[in-house]
Short mmCIF file of C-alpha atoms and ligand atoms in Angstrom, two decimals:
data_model
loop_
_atom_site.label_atom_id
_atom_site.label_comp_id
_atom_site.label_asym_id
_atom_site.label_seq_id
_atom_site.Cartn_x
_atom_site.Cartn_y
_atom_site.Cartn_z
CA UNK A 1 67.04 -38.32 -42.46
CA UNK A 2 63.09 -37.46 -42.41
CA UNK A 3 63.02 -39.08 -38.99
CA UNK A 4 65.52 -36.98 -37.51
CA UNK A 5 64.14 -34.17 -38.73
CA UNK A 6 60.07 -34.77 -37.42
CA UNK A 7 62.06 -35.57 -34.31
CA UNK A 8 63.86 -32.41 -34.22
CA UNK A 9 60.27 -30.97 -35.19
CA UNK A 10 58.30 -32.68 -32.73
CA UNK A 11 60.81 -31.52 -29.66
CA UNK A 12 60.91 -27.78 -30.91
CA UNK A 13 56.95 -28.21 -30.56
CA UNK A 14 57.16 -29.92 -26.89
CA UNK A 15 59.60 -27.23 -25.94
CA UNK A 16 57.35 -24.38 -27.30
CA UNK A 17 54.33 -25.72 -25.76
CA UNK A 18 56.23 -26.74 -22.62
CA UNK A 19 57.11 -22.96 -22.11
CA UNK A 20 53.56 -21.51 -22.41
CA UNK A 21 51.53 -24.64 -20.28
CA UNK A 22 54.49 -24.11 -17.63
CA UNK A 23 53.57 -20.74 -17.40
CA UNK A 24 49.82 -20.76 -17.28
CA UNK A 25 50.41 -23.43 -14.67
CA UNK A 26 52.67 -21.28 -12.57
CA UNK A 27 49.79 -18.40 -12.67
CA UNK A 28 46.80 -21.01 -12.04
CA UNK A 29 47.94 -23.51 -10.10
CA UNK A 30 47.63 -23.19 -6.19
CA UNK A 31 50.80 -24.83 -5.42
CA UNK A 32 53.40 -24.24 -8.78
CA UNK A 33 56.06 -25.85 -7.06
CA UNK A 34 54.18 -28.94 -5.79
CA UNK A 35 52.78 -28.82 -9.79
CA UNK A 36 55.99 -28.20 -11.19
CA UNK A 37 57.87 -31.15 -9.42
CA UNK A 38 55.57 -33.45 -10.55
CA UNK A 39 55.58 -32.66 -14.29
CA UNK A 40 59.41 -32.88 -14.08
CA UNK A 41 59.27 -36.28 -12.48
CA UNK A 42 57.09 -37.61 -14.94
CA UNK A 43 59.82 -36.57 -17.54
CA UNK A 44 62.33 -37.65 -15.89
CA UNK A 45 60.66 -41.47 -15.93
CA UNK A 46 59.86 -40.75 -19.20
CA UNK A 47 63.32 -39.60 -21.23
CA UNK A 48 66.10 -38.85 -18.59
CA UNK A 49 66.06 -42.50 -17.03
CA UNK A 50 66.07 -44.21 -20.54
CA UNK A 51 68.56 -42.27 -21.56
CA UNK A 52 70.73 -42.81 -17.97
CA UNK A 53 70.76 -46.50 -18.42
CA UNK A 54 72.37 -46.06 -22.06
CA UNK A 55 74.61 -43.93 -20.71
CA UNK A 56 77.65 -45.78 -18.57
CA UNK A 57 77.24 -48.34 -21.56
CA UNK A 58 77.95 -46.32 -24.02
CA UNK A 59 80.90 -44.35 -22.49
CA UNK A 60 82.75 -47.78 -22.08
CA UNK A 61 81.87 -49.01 -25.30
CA UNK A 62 82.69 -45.47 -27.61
CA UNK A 63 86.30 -45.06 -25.57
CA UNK A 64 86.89 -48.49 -26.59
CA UNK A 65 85.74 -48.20 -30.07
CA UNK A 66 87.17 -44.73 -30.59
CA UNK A 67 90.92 -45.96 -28.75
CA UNK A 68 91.07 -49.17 -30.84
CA UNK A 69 90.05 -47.45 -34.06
CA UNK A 70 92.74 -44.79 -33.44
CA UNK A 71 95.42 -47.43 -33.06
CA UNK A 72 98.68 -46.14 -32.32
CA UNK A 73 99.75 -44.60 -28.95
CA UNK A 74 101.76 -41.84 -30.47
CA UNK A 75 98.75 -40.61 -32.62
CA UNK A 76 96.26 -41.28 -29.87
CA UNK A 77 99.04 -39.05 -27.60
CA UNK A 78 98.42 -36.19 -30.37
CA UNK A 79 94.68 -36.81 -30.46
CA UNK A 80 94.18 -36.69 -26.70
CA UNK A 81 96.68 -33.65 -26.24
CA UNK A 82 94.78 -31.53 -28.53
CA UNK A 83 91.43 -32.53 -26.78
CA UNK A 84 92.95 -31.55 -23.75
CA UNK A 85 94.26 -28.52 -24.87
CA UNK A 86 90.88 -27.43 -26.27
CA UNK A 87 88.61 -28.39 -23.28
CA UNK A 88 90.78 -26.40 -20.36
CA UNK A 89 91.51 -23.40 -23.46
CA UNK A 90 87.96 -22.67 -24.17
CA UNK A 91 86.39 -23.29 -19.95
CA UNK A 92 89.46 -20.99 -19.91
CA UNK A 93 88.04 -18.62 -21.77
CA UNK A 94 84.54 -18.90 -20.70
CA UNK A 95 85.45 -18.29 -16.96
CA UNK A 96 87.61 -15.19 -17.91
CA UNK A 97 84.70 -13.91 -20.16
CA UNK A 98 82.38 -14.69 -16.83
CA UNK A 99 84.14 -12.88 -14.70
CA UNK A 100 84.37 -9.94 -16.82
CA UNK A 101 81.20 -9.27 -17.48
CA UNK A 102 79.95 -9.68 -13.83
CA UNK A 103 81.95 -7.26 -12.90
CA UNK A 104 81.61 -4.23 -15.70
CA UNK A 105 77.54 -5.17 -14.91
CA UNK A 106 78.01 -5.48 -11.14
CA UNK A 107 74.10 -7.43 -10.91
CA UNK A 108 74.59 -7.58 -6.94
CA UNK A 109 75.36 -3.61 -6.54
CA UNK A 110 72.82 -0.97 -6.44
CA UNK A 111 69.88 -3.15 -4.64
CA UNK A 112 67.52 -1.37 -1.98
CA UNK A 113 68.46 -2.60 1.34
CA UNK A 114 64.66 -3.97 1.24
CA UNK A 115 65.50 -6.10 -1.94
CA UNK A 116 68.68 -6.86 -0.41
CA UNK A 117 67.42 -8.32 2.94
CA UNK A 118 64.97 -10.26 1.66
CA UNK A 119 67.00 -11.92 -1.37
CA UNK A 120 69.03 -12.85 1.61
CA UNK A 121 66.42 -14.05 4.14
CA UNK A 122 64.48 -16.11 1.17
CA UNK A 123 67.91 -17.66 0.46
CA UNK A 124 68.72 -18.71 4.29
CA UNK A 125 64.82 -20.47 4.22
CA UNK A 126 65.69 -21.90 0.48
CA UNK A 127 68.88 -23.31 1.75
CA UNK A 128 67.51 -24.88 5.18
CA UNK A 129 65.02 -26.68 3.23
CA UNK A 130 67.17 -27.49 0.64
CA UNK A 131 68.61 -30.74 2.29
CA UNK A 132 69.94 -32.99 -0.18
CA UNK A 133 71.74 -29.46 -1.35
CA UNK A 134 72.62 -28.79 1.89
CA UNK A 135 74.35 -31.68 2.79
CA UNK A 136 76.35 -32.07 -0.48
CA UNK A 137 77.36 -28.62 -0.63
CA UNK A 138 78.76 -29.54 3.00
CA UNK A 139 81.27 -32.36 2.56
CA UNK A 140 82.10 -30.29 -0.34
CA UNK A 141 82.80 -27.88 1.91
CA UNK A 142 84.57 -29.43 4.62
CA UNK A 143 86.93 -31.32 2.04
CA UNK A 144 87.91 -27.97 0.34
CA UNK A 145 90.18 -27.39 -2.65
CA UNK A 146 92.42 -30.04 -1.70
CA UNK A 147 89.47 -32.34 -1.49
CA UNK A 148 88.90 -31.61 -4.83
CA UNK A 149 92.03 -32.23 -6.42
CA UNK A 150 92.25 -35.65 -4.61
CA UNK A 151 88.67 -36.51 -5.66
CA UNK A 152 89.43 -36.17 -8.97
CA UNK A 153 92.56 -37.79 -9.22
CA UNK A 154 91.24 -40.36 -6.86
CA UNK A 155 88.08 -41.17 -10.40
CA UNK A 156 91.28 -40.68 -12.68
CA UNK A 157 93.17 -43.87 -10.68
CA UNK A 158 90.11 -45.89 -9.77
CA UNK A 159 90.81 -49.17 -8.01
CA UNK A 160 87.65 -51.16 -8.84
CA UNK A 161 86.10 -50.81 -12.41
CA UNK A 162 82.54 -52.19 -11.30
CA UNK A 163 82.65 -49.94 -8.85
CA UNK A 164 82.94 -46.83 -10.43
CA UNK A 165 80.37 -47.95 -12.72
CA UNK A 166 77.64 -49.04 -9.73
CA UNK A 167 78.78 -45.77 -8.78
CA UNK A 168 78.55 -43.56 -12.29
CA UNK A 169 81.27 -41.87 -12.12
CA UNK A 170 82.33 -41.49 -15.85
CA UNK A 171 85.59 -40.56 -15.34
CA UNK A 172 87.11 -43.81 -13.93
CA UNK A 173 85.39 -46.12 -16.59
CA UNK A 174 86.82 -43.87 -19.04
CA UNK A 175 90.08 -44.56 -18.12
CA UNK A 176 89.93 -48.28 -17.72
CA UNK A 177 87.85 -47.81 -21.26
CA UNK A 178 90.86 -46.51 -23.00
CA UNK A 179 93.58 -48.48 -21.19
CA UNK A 180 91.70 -51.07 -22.59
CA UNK A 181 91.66 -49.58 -25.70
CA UNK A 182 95.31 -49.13 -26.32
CA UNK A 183 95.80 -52.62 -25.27
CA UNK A 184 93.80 -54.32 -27.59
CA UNK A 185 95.28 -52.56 -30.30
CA UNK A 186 98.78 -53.16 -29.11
CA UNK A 187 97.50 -56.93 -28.82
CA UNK A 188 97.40 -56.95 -33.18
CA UNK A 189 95.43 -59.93 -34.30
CA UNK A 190 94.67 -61.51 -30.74
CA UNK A 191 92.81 -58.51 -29.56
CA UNK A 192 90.65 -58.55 -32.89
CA UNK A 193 87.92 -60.37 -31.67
CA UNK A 194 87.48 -58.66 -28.80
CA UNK A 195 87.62 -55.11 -30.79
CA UNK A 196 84.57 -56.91 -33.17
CA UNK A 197 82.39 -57.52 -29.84
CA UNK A 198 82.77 -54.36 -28.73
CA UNK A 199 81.98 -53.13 -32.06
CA UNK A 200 79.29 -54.79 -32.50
CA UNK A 201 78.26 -53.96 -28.95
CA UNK A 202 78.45 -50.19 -28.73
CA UNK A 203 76.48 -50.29 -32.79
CA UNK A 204 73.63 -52.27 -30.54
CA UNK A 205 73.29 -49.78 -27.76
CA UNK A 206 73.10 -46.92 -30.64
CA UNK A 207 70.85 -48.61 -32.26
CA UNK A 208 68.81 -48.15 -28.43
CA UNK A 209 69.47 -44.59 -28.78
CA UNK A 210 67.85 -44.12 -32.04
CA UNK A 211 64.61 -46.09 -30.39
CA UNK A 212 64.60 -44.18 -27.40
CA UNK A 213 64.88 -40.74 -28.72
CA UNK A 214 61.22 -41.48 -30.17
CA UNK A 215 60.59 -40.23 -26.44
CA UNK A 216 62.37 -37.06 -26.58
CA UNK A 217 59.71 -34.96 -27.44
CA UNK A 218 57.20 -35.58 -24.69
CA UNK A 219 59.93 -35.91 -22.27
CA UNK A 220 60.98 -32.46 -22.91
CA UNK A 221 57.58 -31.08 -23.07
CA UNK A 222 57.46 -32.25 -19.54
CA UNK A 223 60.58 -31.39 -18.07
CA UNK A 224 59.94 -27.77 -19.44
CA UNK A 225 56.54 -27.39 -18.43
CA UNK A 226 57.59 -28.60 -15.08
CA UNK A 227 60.68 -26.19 -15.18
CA UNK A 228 58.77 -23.12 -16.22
CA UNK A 229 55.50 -24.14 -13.93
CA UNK A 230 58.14 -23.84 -10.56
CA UNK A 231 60.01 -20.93 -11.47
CA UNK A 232 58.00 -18.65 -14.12
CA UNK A 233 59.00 -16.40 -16.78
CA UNK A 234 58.28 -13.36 -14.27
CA UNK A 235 61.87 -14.37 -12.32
CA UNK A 236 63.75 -12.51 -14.76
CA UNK A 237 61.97 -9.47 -14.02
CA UNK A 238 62.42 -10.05 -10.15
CA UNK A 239 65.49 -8.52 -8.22
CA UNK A 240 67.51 -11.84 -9.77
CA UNK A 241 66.87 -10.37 -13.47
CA UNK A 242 69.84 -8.52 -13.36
CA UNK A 243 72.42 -11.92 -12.31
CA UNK A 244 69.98 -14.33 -14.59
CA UNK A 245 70.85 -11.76 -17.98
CA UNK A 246 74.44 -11.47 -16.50
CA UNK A 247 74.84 -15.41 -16.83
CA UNK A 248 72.37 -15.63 -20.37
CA UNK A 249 74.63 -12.86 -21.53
CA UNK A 250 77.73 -14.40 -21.04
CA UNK A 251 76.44 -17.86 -21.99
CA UNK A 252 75.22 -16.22 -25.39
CA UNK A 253 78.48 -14.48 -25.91
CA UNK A 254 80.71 -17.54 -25.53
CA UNK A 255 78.03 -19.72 -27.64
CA UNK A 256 77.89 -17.31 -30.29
CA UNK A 257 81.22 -15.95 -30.77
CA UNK A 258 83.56 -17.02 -28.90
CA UNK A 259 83.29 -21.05 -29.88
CA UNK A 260 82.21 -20.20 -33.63
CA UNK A 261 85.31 -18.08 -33.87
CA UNK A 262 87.52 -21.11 -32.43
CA UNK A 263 85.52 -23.91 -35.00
CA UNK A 264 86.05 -21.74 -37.51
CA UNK A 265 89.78 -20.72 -37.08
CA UNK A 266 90.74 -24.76 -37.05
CA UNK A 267 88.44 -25.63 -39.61
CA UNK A 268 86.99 -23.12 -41.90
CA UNK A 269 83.35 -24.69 -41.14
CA UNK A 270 80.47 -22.56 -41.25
CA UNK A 271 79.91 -22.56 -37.19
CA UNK A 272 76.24 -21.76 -37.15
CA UNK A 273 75.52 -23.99 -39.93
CA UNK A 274 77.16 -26.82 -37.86
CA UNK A 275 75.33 -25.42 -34.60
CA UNK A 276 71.72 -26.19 -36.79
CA UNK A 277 73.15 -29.55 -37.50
CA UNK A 278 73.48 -30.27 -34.06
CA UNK A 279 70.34 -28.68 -32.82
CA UNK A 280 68.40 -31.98 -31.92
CA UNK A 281 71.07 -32.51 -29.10
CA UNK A 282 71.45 -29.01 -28.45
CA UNK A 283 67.80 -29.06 -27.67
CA UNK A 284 67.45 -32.13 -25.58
CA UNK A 285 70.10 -30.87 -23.29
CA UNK A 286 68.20 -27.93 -22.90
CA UNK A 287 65.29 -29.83 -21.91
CA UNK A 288 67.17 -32.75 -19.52
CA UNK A 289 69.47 -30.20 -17.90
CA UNK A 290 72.08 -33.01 -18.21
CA UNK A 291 75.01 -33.56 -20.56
CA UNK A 292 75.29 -36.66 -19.29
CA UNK A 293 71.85 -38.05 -19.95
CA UNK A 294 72.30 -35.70 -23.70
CA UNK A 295 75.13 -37.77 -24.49
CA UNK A 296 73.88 -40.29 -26.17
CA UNK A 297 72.28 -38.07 -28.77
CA UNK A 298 75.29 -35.68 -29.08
CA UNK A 299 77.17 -39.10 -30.35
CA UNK A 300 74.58 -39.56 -32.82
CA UNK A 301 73.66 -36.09 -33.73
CA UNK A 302 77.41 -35.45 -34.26
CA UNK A 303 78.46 -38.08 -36.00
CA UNK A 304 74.52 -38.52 -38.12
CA UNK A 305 74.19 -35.20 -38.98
CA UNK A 306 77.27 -33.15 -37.60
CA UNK A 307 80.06 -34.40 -39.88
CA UNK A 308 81.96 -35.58 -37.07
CA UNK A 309 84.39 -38.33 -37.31
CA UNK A 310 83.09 -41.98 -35.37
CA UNK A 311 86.83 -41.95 -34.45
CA UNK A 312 86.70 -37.94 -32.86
CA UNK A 313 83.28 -38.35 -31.57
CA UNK A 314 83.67 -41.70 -29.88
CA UNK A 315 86.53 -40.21 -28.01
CA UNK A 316 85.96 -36.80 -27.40
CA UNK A 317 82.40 -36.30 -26.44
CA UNK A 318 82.32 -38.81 -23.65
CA UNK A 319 85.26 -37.32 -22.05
CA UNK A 320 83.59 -33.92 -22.64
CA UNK A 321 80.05 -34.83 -21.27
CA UNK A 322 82.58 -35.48 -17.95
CA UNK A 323 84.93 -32.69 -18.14
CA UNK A 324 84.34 -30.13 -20.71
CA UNK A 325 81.86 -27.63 -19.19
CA UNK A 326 82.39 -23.93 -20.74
CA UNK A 327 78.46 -23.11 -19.48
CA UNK A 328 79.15 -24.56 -15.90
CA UNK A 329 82.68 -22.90 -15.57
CA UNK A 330 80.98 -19.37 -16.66
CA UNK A 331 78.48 -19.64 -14.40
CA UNK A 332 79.91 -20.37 -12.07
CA UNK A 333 82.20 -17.48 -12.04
CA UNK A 334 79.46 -15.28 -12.40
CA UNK A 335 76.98 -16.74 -9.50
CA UNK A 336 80.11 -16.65 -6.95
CA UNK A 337 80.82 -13.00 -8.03
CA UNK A 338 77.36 -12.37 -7.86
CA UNK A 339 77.13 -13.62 -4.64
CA UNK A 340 79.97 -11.83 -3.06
CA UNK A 341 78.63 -8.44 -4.26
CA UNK A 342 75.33 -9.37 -2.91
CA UNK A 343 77.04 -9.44 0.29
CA UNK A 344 78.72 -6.18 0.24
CA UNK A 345 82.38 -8.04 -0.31
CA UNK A 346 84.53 -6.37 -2.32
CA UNK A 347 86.88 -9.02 -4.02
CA UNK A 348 90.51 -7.93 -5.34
CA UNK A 349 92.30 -8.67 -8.30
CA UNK A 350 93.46 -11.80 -6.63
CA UNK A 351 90.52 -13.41 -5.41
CA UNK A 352 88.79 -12.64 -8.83
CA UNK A 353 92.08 -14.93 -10.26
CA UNK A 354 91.33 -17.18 -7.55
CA UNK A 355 87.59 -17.48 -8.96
CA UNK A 356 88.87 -17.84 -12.50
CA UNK A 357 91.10 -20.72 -11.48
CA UNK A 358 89.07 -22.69 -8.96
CA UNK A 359 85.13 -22.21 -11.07
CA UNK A 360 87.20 -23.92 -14.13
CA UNK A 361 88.06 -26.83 -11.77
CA UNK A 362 84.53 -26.60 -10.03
CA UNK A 363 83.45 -27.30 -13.65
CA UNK A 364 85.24 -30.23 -14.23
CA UNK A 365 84.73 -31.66 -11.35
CA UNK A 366 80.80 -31.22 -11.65
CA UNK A 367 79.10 -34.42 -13.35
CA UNK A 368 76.73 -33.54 -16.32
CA UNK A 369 73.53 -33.83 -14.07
CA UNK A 370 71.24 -31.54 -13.17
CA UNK A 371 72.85 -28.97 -10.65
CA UNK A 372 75.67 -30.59 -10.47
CA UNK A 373 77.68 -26.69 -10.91
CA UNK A 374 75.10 -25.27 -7.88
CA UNK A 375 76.89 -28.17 -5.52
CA UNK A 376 81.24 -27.48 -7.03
CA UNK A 377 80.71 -23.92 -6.40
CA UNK A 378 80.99 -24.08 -2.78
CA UNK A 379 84.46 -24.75 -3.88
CA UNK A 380 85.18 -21.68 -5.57
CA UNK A 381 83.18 -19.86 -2.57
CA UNK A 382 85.78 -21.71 -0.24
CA UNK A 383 88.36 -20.35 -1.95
CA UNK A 384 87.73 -17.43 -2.09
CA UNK A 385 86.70 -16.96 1.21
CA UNK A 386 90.03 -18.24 2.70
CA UNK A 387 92.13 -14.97 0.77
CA UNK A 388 89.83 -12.70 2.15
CA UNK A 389 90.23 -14.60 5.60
CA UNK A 390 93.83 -14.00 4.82
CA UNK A 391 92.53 -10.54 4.38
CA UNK A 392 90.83 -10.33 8.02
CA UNK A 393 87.56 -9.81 5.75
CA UNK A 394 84.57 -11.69 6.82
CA UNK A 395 83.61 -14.95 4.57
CA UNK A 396 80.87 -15.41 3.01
CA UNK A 397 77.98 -17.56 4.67
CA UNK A 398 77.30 -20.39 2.67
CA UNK A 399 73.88 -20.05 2.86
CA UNK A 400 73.91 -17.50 0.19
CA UNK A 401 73.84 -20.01 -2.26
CA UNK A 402 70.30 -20.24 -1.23
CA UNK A 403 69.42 -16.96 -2.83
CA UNK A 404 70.34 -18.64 -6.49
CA UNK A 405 68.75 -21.65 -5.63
CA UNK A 406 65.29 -20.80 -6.70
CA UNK A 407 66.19 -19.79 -10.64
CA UNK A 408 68.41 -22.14 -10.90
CA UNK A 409 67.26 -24.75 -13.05
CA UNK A 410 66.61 -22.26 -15.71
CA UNK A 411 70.08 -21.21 -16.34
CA UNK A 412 71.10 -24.88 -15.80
CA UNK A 413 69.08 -25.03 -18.88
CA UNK A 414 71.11 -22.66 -20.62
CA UNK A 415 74.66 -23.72 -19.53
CA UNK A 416 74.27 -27.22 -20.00
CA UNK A 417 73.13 -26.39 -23.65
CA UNK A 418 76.73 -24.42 -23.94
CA UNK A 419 78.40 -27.46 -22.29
CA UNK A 420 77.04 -29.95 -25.09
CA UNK A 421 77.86 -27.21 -27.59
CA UNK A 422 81.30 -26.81 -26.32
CA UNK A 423 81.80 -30.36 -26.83
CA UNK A 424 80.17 -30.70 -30.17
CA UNK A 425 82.63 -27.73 -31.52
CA UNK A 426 85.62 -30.47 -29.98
CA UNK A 427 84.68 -33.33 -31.60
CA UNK A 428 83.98 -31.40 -34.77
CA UNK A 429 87.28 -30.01 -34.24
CA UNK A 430 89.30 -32.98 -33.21
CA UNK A 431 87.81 -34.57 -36.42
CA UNK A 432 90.49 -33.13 -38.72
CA UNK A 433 93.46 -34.84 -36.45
CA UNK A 434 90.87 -38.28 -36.41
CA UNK A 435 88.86 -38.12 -39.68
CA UNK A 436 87.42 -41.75 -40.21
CA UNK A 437 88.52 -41.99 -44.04
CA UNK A 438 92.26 -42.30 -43.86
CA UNK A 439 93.88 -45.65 -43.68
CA UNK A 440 93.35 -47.66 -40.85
CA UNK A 441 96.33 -48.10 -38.59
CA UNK A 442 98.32 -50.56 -39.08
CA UNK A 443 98.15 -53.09 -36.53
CA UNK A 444 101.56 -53.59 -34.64
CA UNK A 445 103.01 -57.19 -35.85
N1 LIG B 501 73.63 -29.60 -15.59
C1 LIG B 501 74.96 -29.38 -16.06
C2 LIG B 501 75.32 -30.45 -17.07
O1 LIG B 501 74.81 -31.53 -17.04
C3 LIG B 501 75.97 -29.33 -14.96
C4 LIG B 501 75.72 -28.10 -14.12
O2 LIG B 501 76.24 -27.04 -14.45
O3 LIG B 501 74.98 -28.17 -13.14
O4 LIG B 501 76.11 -30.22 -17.93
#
């Protein structure tokens, strides 16, 4: 317990610190982005690579874990309905919340035509630079919504298992994880051993997990500084203050109230005493910009110091890291909005629907790395873009995208902190259906 807690200590201080060298760097230094990039890739060889390798592991091994400790199909049915339920009911509710709020603030109306042109030209340069961006945001592009769907149902029905891991893509080892599952419980007293390797297995690579998060704390202070040394404070007084506080707002409102109000309906928890539990993973997603690479630590955190059940947490926070994304699907809805308005595009009540819909899928299809959401939105933009086409109104270019490039990773920051949250809430949630002290399940004869 006094470990986690110097831990939690030590990364509040690396965050703190991060902040104020990262700014003093982005005043002094000649180049701040050149400066900035290389802080960040120090951190990321420092914290988000150890924690990447633990990471495909330990998604395998907790589905396994959590599906054979569950036991029965039926209950597991129940267990995995709910989970559903709660991950598309609350990105649900995050979009809607998203799209409200950027339009009652309207961020993109009102700019000089100055500020206006040169938000735009900065963004064509940002995105013709912008390569790697460029080039994913285009197949994203040319596969459109349909590509989507198929993309993700193509992960959901994978065809080679070593594949998908070689490739990371969580969602098809998942599946295979709690096939798996389910059939080594079904297999009763032949699939025993195999459920005690695993066991023992997945309590090894946590065991990893409490080693490596002795790096959190410099990791973080480096990723911030980095973070903070490229962008600077100042951006939210720039002409993007407006869309940042839009996005912070609606991240703090769904954080805060929203989520709290669901834990506590379901199960009369104190919510922000349960967020304080949780803050050492809270944190380190803040700093890694990845619920993927957090993941690790959100298992711990929740199921250490949360009061989560092993059987909830194993289950429902790897699936979440994947799918759940209540930050990403809010943002989302906000930057495409943003965008739009930006532009001088005047969506309807239907394409604002069609945002709603398509940023919640954008979300789940986005992995939990960094700017994953920047890349999926090109599908809501898509979207949109064909009703108004439908509407002889010109799209939007996707260069605009460029213009949010540049602040980007600071309200990654933010929503990936929301994502991990939103998952935290599930698995605290879920624990009531999956609590780890009733009787085992029988195991089928
Ligand atoms: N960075 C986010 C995450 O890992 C995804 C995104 O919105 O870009 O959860």
């Amino acid at each position: 317990m006094r470990r986690d807690k110097l831990i939690t200590t030590f990364i509040l201080v690396g965050l703190v610190a991060g902040v104020i060298l990262g700014q003093w760097l982005h005043g002094a230094a000649s180049d701040p982005t050149a400066v900035g990039n290389q802080w960040m890739d120090v951190g990321k060889l420092i914290l988000v690579r150890p924690l990447m390798l633990l990471v495909l592991p330990l998604v395998f091994l907790s589905v396994v874990v959590g599906v054979t400790s569950i036991g029965d199909p039926s209950r597991l049915g129940v267990i995995g309905g709910s989970t559903l339920l709660y991950y598309f009911s609350t990105m649900l509710a995050a979009v809607i919340l998203g799209a409200v709020l950027v339009t009652a603030i309207s961020p993109g109306v009102g700019l000089s035509e100055e500020a206006v042109a040169s938000l735009q030209n900065d963004g064509a340069a940002a995105y013709e630079t912008n390569s790697g961006l460029r080039n994913a945001m285009g197949t994203a592009n040319e596969k459109g919504l349909a590509g989507a769907w198929m993309n993700i149902l193509e992960q959901i029905i994978p065809t080679n298992f070593f594949a998908e891991l070689a490739g990371g893509r969580t969602l098809g080892v998942i599946v295979f994880a709690l096939l798996l599952g389910l059939a080594l419980a079904a297999s009763g007293t032949a699939g025993a051993p195999a459920i005690a390797v695993f066991q023992s297995l997945f309590d090894g690579v946590m065991r990893l997990v409490l080693w490596i998060l002795w790096l959190t704390p410099i990791g973080v202070f480096m990723l911030v500084t980095g973070t903070v040394a490229k962008i600077g404070l100042g951006s939210i007084a720039g002409p993007l203050g407006a869309y940042m506080l839009t996005v912070l707002a609606g991240l703090a409102l769904h954080a805060f109230v929203t989520l709290p109000l669901v834990l506590m309906i379901f199960t009369r928890t104190n919510p922000y005493a349960f967020f304080f539990k949780m803050r050492k993973a809270l944190l380190i997603a803040f700093g890694t910009d990845s619920s993927s690479a957090t993941l690790p630590v959100t298992i711990e955190t929740a199921i250490d110091e949360g009061g989560c059940s092993k059987r909830s947490s194993n289950f429902v926070l790897p699936l979440g890291a994947t799918v759940n994304m209540d930050g990403t699907a809010l943002y989302e809805a906000v930057a495409v909005v943003f965008m739009f308005q930006l532009w001088g595009i005047e969506l309807g009540v239907g394409e604002l629907v069609i945002v709603v819909v398509t940023a919640t899928l954008a979300a789940v299809g986005a992995a939990g790395i960094p700017s994953a959401g920047l890349v999926t939105m090109v599908i809501v933009v898509t979207a949109v873009n064909t009703s108004l086409a439908g509407r002889g109104i010109q799209p939007l270019p996707l260069e605009a995208i460029g213009v949010i490039i540049g602040v980007d990773r600071i309200l990654d920051m933010c929503r990936t902190t929301v994502n991990v949250w939103g998952d935290a809430v599930g698995a605290r949630i879920i624990t009531r259906l999956a609590p780890d002290d009733d009787d085992p399940p029988p195991l089928p004869a």
